mmCIF file of C-alpha atoms and ligand atoms in Angstrom:
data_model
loop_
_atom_site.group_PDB
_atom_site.id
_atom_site.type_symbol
_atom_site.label_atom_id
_atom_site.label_comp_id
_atom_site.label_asym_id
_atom_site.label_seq_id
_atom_site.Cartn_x
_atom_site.Cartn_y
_atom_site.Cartn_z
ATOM 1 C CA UNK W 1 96.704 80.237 69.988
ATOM 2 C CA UNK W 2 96.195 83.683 71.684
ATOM 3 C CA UNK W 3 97.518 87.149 70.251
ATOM 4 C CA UNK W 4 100.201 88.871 71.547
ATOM 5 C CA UNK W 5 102.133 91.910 71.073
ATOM 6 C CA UNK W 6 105.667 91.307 70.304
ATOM 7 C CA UNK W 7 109.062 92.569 69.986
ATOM 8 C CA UNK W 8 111.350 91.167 67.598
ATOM 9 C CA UNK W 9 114.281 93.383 68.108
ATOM 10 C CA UNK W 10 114.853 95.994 70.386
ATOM 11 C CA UNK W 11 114.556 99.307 68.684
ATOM 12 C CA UNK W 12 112.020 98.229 66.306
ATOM 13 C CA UNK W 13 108.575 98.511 66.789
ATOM 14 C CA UNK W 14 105.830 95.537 68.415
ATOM 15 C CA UNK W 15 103.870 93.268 66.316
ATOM 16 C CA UNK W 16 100.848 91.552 66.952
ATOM 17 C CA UNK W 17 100.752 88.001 66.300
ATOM 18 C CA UNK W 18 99.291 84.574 67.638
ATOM 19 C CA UNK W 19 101.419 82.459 70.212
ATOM 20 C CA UNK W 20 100.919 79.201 71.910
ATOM 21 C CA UNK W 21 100.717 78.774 75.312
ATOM 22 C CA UNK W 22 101.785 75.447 76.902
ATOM 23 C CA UNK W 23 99.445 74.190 79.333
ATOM 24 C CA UNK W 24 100.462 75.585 82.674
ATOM 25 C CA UNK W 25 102.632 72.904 84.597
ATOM 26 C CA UNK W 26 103.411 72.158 87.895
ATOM 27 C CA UNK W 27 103.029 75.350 90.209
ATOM 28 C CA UNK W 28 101.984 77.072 86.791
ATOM 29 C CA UNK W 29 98.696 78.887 86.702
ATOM 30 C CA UNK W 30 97.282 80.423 83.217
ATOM 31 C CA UNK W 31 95.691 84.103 83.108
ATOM 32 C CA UNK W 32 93.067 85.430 80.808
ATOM 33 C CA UNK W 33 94.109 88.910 80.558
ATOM 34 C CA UNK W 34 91.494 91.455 81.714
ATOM 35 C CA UNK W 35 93.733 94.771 81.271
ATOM 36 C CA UNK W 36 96.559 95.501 80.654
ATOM 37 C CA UNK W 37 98.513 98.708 81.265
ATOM 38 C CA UNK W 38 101.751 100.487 79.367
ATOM 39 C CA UNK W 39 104.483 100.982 81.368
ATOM 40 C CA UNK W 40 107.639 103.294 80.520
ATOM 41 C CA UNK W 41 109.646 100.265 81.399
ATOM 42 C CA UNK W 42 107.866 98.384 78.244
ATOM 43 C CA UNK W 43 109.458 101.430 76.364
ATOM 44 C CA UNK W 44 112.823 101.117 77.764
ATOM 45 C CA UNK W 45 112.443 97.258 77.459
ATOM 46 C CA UNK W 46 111.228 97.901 74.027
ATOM 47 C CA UNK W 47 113.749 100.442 72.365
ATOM 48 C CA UNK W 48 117.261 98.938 74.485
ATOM 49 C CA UNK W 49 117.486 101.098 77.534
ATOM 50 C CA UNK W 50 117.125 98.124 79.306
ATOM 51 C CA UNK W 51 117.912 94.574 78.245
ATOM 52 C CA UNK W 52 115.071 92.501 76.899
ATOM 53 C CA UNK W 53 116.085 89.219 75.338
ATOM 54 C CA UNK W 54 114.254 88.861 71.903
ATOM 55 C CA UNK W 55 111.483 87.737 70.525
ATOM 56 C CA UNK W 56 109.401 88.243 73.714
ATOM 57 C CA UNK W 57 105.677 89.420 74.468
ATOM 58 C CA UNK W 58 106.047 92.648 76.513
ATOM 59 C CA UNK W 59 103.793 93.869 79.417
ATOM 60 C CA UNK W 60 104.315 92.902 83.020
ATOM 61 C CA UNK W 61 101.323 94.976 84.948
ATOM 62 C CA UNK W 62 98.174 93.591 84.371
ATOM 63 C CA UNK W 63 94.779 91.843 85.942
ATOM 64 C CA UNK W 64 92.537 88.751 84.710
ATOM 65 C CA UNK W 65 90.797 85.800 85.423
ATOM 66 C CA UNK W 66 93.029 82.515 85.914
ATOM 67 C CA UNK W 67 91.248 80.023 83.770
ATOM 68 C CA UNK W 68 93.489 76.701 84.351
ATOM 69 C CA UNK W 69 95.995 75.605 86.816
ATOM 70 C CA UNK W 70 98.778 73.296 87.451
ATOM 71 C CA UNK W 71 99.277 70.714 89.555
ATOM 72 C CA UNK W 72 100.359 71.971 93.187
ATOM 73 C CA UNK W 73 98.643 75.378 92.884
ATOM 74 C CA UNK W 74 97.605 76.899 96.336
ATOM 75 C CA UNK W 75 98.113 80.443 95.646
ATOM 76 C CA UNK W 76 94.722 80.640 93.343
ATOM 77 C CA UNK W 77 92.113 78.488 91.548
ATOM 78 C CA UNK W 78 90.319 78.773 88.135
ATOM 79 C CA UNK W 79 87.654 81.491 88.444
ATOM 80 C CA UNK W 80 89.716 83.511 90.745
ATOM 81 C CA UNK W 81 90.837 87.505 89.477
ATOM 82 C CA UNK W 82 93.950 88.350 89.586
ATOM 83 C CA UNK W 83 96.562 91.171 89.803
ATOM 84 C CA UNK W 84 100.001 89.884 87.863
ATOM 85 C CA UNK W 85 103.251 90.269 90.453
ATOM 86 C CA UNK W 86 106.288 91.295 87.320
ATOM 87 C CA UNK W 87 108.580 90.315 90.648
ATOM 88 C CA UNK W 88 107.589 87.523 92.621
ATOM 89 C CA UNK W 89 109.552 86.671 95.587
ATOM 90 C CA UNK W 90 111.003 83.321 96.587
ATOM 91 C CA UNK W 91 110.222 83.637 100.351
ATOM 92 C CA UNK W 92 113.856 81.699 101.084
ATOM 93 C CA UNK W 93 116.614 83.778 100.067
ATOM 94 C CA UNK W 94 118.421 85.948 102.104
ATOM 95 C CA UNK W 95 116.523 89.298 101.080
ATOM 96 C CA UNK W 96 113.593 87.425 101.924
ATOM 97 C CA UNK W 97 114.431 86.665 105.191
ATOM 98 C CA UNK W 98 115.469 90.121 105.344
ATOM 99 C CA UNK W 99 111.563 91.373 104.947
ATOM 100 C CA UNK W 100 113.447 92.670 101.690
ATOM 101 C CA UNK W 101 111.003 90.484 99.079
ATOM 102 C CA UNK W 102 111.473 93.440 96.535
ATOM 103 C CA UNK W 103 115.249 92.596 96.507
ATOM 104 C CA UNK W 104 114.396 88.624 96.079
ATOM 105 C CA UNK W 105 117.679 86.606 94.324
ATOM 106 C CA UNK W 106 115.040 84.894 91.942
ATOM 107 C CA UNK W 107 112.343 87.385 91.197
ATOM 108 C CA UNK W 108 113.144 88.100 87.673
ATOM 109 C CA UNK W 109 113.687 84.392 87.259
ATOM 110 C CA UNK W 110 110.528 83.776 85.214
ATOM 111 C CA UNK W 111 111.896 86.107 82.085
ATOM 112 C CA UNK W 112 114.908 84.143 81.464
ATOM 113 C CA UNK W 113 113.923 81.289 79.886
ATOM 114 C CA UNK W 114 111.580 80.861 76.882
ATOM 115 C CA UNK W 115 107.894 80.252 78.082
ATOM 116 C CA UNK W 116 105.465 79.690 75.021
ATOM 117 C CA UNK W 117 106.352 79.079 71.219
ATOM 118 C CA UNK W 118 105.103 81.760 67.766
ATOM 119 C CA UNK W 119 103.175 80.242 65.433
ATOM 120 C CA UNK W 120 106.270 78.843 63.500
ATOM 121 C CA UNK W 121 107.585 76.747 66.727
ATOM 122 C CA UNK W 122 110.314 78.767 67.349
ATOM 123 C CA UNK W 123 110.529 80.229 71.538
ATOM 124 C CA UNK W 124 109.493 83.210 72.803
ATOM 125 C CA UNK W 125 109.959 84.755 76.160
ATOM 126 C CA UNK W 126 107.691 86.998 78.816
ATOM 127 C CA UNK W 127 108.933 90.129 79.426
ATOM 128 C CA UNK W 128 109.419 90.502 82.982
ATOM 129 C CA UNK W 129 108.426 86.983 83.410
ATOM 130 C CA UNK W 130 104.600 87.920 83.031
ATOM 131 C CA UNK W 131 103.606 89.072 79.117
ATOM 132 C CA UNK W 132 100.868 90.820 80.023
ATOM 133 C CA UNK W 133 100.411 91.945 76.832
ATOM 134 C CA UNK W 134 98.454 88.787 75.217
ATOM 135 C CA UNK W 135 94.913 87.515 75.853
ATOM 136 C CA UNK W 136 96.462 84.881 78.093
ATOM 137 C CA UNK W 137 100.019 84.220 79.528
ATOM 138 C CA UNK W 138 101.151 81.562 81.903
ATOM 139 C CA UNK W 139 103.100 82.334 84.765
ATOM 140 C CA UNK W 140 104.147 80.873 88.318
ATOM 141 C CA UNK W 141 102.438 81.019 90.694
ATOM 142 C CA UNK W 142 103.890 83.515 92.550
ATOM 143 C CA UNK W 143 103.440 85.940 90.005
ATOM 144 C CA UNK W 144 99.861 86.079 91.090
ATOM 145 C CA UNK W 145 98.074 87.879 93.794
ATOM 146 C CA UNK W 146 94.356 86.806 94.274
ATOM 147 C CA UNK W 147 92.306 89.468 94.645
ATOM 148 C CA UNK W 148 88.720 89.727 96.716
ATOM 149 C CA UNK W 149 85.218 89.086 94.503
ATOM 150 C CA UNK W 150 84.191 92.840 95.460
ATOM 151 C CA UNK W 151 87.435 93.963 93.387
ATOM 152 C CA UNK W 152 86.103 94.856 89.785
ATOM 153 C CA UNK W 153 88.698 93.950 87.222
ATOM 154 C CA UNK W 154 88.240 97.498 85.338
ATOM 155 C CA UNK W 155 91.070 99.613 86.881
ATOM 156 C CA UNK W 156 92.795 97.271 88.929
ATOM 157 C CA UNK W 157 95.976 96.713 86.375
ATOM 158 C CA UNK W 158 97.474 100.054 87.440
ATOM 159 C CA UNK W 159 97.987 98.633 90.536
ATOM 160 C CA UNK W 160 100.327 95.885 89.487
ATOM 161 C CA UNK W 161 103.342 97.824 88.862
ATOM 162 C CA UNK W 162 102.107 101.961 88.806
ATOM 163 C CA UNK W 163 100.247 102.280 91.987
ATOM 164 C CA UNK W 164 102.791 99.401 93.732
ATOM 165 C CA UNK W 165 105.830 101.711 92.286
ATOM 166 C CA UNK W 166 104.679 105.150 93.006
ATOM 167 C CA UNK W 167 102.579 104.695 96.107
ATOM 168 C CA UNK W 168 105.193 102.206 97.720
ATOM 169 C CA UNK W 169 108.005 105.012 97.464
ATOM 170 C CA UNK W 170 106.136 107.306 99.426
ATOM 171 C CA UNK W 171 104.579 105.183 101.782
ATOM 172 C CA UNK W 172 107.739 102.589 102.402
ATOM 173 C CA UNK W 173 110.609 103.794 100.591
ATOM 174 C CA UNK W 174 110.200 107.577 102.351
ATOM 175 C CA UNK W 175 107.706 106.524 104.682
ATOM 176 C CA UNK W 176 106.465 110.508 104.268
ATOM 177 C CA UNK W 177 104.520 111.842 107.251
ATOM 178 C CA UNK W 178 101.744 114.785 107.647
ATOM 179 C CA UNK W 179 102.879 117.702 106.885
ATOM 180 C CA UNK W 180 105.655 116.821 105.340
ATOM 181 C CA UNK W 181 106.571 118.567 101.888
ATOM 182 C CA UNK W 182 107.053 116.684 98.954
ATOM 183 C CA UNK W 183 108.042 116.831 95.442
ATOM 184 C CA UNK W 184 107.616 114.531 92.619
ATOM 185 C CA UNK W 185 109.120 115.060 89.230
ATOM 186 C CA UNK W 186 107.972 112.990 86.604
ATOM 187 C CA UNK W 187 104.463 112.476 86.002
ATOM 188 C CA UNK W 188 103.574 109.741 84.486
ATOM 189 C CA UNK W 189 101.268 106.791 85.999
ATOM 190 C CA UNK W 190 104.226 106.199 88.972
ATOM 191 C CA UNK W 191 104.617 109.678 89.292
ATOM 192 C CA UNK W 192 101.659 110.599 89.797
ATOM 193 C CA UNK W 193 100.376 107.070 91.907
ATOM 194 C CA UNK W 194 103.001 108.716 93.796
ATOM 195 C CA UNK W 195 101.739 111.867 94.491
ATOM 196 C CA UNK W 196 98.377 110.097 95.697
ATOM 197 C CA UNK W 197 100.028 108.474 98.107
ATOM 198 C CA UNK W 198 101.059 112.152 99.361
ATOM 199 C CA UNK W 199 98.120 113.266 99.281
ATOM 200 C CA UNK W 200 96.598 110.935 101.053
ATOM 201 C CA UNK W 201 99.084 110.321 104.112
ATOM 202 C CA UNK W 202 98.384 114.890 104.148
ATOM 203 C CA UNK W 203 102.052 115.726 102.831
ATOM 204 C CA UNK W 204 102.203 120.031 102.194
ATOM 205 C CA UNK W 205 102.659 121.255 100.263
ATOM 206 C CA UNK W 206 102.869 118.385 97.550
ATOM 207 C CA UNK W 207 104.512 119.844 94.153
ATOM 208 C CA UNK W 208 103.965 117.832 90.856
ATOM 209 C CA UNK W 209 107.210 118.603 88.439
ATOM 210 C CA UNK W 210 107.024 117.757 84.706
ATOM 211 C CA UNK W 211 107.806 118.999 81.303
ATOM 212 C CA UNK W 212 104.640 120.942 80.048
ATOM 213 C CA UNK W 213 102.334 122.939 81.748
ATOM 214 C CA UNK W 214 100.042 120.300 79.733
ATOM 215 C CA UNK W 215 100.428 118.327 82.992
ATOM 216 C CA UNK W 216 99.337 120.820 85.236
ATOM 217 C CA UNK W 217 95.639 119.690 85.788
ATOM 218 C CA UNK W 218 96.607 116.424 85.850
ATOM 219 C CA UNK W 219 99.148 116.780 88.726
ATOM 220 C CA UNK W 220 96.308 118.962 90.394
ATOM 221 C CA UNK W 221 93.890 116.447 90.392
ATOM 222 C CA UNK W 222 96.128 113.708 91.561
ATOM 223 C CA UNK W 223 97.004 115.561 94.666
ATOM 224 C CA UNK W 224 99.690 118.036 93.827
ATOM 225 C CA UNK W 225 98.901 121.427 95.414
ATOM 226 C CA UNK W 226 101.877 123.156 93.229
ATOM 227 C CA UNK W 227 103.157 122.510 89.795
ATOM 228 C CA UNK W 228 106.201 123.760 88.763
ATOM 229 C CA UNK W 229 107.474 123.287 84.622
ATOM 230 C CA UNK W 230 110.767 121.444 84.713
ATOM 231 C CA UNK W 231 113.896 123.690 83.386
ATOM 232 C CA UNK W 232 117.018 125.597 84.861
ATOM 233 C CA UNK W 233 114.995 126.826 87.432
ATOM 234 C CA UNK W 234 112.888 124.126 89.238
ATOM 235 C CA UNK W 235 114.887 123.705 92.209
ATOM 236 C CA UNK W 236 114.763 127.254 92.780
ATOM 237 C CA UNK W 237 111.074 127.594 92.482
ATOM 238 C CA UNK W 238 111.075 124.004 94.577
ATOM 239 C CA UNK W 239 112.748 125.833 97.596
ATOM 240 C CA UNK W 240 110.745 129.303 97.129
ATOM 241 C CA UNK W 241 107.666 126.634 97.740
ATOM 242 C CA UNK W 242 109.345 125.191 100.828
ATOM 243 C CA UNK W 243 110.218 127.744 103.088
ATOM 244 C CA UNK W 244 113.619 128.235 101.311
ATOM 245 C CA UNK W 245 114.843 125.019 101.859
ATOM 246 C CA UNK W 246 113.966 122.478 99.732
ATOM 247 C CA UNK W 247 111.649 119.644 99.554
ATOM 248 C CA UNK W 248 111.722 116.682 103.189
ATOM 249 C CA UNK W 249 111.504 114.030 100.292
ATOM 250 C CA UNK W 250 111.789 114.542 96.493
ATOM 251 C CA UNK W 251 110.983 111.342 94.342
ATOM 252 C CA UNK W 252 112.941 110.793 90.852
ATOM 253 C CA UNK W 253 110.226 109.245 88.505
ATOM 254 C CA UNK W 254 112.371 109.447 85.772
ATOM 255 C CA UNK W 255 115.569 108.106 86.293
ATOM 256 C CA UNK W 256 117.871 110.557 83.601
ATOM 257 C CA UNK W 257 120.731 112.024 85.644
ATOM 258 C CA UNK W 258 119.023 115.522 85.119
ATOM 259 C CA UNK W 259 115.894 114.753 86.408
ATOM 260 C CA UNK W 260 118.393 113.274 89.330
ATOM 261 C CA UNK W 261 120.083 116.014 90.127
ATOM 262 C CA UNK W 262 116.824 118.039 89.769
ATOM 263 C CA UNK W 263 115.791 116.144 92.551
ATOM 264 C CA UNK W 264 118.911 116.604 94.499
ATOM 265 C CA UNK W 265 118.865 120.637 94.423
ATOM 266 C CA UNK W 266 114.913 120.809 95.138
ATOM 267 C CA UNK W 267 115.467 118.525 98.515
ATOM 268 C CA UNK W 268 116.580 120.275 101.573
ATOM 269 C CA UNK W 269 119.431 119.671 103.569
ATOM 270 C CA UNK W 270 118.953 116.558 105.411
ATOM 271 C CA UNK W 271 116.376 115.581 103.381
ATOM 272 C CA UNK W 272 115.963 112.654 100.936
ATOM 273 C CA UNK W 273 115.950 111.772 97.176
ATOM 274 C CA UNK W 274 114.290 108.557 96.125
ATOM 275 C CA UNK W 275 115.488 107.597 93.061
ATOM 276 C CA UNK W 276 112.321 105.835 91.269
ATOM 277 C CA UNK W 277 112.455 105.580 87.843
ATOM 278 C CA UNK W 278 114.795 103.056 86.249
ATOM 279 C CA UNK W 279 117.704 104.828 84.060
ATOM 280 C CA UNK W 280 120.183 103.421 81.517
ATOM 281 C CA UNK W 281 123.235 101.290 82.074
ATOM 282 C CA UNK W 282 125.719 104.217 80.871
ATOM 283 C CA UNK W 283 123.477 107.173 82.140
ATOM 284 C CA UNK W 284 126.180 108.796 84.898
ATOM 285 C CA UNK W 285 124.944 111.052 87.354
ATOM 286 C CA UNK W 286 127.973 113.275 88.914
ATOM 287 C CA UNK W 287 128.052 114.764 92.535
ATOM 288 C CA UNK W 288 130.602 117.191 94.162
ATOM 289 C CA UNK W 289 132.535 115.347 97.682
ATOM 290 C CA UNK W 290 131.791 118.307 99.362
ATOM 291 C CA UNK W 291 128.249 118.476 98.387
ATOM 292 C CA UNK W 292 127.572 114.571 99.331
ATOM 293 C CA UNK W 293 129.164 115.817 103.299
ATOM 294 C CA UNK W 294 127.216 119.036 102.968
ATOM 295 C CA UNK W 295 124.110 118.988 102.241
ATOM 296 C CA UNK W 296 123.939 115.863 104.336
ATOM 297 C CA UNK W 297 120.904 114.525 102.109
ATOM 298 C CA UNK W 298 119.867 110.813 101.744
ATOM 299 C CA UNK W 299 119.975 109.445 98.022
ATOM 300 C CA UNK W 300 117.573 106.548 98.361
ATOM 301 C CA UNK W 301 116.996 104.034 95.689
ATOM 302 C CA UNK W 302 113.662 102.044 95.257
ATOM 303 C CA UNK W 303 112.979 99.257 93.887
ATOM 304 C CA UNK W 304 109.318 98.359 92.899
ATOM 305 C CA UNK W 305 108.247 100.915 95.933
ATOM 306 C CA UNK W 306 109.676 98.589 98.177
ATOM 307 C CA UNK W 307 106.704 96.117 97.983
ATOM 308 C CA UNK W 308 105.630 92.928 99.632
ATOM 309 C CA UNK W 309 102.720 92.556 97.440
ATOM 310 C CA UNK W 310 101.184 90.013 99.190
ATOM 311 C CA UNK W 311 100.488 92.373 102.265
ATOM 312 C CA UNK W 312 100.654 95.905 100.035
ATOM 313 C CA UNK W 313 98.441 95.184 97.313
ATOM 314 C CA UNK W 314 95.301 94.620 100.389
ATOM 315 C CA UNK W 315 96.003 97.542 102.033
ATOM 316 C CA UNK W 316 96.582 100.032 98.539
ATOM 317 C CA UNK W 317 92.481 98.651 97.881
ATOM 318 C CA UNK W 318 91.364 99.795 100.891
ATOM 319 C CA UNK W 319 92.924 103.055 100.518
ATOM 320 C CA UNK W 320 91.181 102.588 96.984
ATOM 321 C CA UNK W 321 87.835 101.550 98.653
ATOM 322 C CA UNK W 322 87.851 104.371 101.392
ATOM 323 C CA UNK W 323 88.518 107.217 98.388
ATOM 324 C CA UNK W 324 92.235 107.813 99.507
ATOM 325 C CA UNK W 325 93.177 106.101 95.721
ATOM 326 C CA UNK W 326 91.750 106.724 92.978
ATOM 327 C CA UNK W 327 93.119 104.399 90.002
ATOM 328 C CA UNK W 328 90.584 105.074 87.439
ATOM 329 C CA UNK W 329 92.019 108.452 86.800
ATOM 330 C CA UNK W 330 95.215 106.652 86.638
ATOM 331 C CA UNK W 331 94.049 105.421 83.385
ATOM 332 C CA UNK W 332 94.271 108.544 80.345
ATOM 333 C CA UNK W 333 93.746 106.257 77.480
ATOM 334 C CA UNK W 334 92.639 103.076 76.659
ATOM 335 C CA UNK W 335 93.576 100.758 73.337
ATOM 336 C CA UNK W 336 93.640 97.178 72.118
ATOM 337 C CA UNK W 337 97.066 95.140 71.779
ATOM 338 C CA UNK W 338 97.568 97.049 68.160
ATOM 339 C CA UNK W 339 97.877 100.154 69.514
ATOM 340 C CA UNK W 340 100.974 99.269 71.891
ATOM 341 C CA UNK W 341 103.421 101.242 69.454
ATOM 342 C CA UNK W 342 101.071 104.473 69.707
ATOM 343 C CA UNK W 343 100.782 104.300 73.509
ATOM 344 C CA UNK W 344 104.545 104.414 73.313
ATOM 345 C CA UNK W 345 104.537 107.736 71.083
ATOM 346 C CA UNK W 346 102.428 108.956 73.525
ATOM 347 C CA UNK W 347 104.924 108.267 76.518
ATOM 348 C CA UNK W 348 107.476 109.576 74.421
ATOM 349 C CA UNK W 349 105.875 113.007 73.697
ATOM 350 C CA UNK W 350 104.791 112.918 77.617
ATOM 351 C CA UNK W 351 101.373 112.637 76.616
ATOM 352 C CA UNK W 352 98.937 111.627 79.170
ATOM 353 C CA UNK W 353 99.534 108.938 81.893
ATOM 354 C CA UNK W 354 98.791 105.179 81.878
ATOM 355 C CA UNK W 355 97.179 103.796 78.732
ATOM 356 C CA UNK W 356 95.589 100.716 79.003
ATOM 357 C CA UNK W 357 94.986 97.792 76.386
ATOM 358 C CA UNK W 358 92.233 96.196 77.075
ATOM 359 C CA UNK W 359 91.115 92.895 75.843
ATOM 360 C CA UNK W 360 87.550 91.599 74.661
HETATM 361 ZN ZN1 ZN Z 401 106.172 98.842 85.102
HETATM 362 ZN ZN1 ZN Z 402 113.721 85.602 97.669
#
């Protein structure tokens, strides 16, 4: 038995309870969980935005210690650490082939059938495939990247979905260059992995957007050089940063059609919105013919930052190692697998940035 937190029903709050794990089979590989951070897709997992089927153990970015293995295993052995991959790619289907692994056919395969049982027998599935939220989960194989002995396991989580998210869109989705201005609205652990990754390839001026000034010093010490409160008048004060024109790139964190369109009026003509954040089924976001021709801007949409994780998740460490990262800042709060219901009241009331549960 290991505890896990829980949801039940979407809209109603997690519980924590025991599970049991099978043993891991072939191809399998079984985690102890070292971290384990709170995403706002947990939330939107969590309270219906997006579809979750029930009773499942949430949490999909995470790092630990792989303790057992199946037979056929190459990817890692007992002992090793690992970062959990929420969307492991096949490496045969077509988007595969394409160099497109964040577009793989099968990488949300692992969350759609049942992979441990509750204490009363019945079936339970892993959010995203991965569960990260329990002392242990067991997961394919390829929802593992091993990561080097110098790696300490403390901080690393973020990386799994935040710094892979955020970072990626600048640095593949956009592909931003020096000098290049920027503007990220939305900043929570993506949004503001993503302004990091601005920083650190020397975007300017790089403008942190979010709902309180409350943010502010956070944005600053991410790597935003301007902050600007979101409201009627962002775009304007966007452009008045820019030269009158608007941001090269502006990155949607959010993913509300507002927040969208925010994004839309603060870019510059010919520039490029990269929608981020991952809205709602119904959520429409409405733009003029004309302006579509006119503006001639790029809407972009990113999935998981674009990511091969097998060949990002080395190179986002060294940027860690050399200073360019910094994901210990990443982390504003850290709790224990009860306090996965507060850490969304938190990301509800904007609170803060990643918290992380960590486990004994
Ligand atoms: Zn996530
Ligand atoms: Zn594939």
């Amino acid at each position: 038995m290991v505890r896990a937190a829980i949801l039940t029903a979407q809209g109603e709050p997690v519980t924590v309870a025991d599970i049991v794990l099978p043993e891991p089979g072939p191809g399998q590989v079984r985690v102890r969980m070292h971290a384990a951070g709170v995403c706002h897709s947990d939330l939107s997992l969590a309270n219906g935005t997006l579809t979750q089927p029930v009773p499942a153990v949430l949490g999909h970015e995470g790092a630990g210690v792989v303790v057992s293995v199946g037979d056929g295993v190459d990817r890692a052995r007992p002992g090793d650490r690992v970062l959990m991959n929420w969307a492991p790619s096949c490496g045969a289907c077509w988007f595969c082939q394409q160099g497109e692994p964040y577009l793989c056919e099968h990488g949300e395969d692992g969350g759609r059938e049942p992979y441990a049982e509750l204490a009363d027998g019945s079936p339970v599935y892993a959010s995203l495939g991965t569960g990260a939220f329990a002392e242990e989960t067991v997961v394919d194989q390829r929802g593992v990247i091993r990561l080097p002995e110098s790696v300490a396991l403390d901080h690393v989580a973020v990386l799994s979905c935040a710094v892979l998210t955020g970072a990626g869109a600048v640095l593949n989705t956009a592909a931003v260059r020096p000098g290049q201005s920027v503007v990220v609205v939305g900043l929570g652990g993506v949004g503001l992995s993503a302004l990091q990754a601005a920083r650190a390839v020397g975007a300017d001026p790089i403008i942190g957007v979010d709902v309180t000034d409350a943010k502010a010093d956070l944005a600053r010490a991410h790597g935003a050089t301007e902050f600007v409160v979101s409201g009627k008048t962002t775009a304007r004060e966007v452009r008045a940063l820019t030269g009158g024109r608007g941001a090269d790139y502006a990155f949607d964190c959010v993913g509300r059609p507002e927040t969208i369109r925010t994004c839309w009026s603060a870019s510059r003509r010919g520039g490029t919105v990269t929608v981020v954040g991952v809205g709602g089924k119904t959520d429409k976001v409405e733009f003029s013919a004309l302006e579509l021709y006119w503006f001639g801007r790029t809407l972009h949409g990113c999935v998981f930052g674009s990511s091969d994780p097998d060949a990002d998740v080395p190179r986002l460490l060294d940027m860690v190692a050399d200073g360019r990262l910094d994901l210990a800042s990443l982390a504003t709060a850290t709790t224990t697998l009860d306090g996965v219901n507060d850490a969304f009241a938190a990301m509800r009331q904007g609170v803060g940035a990643r918290t992380m549960i960590r486990f004994e």
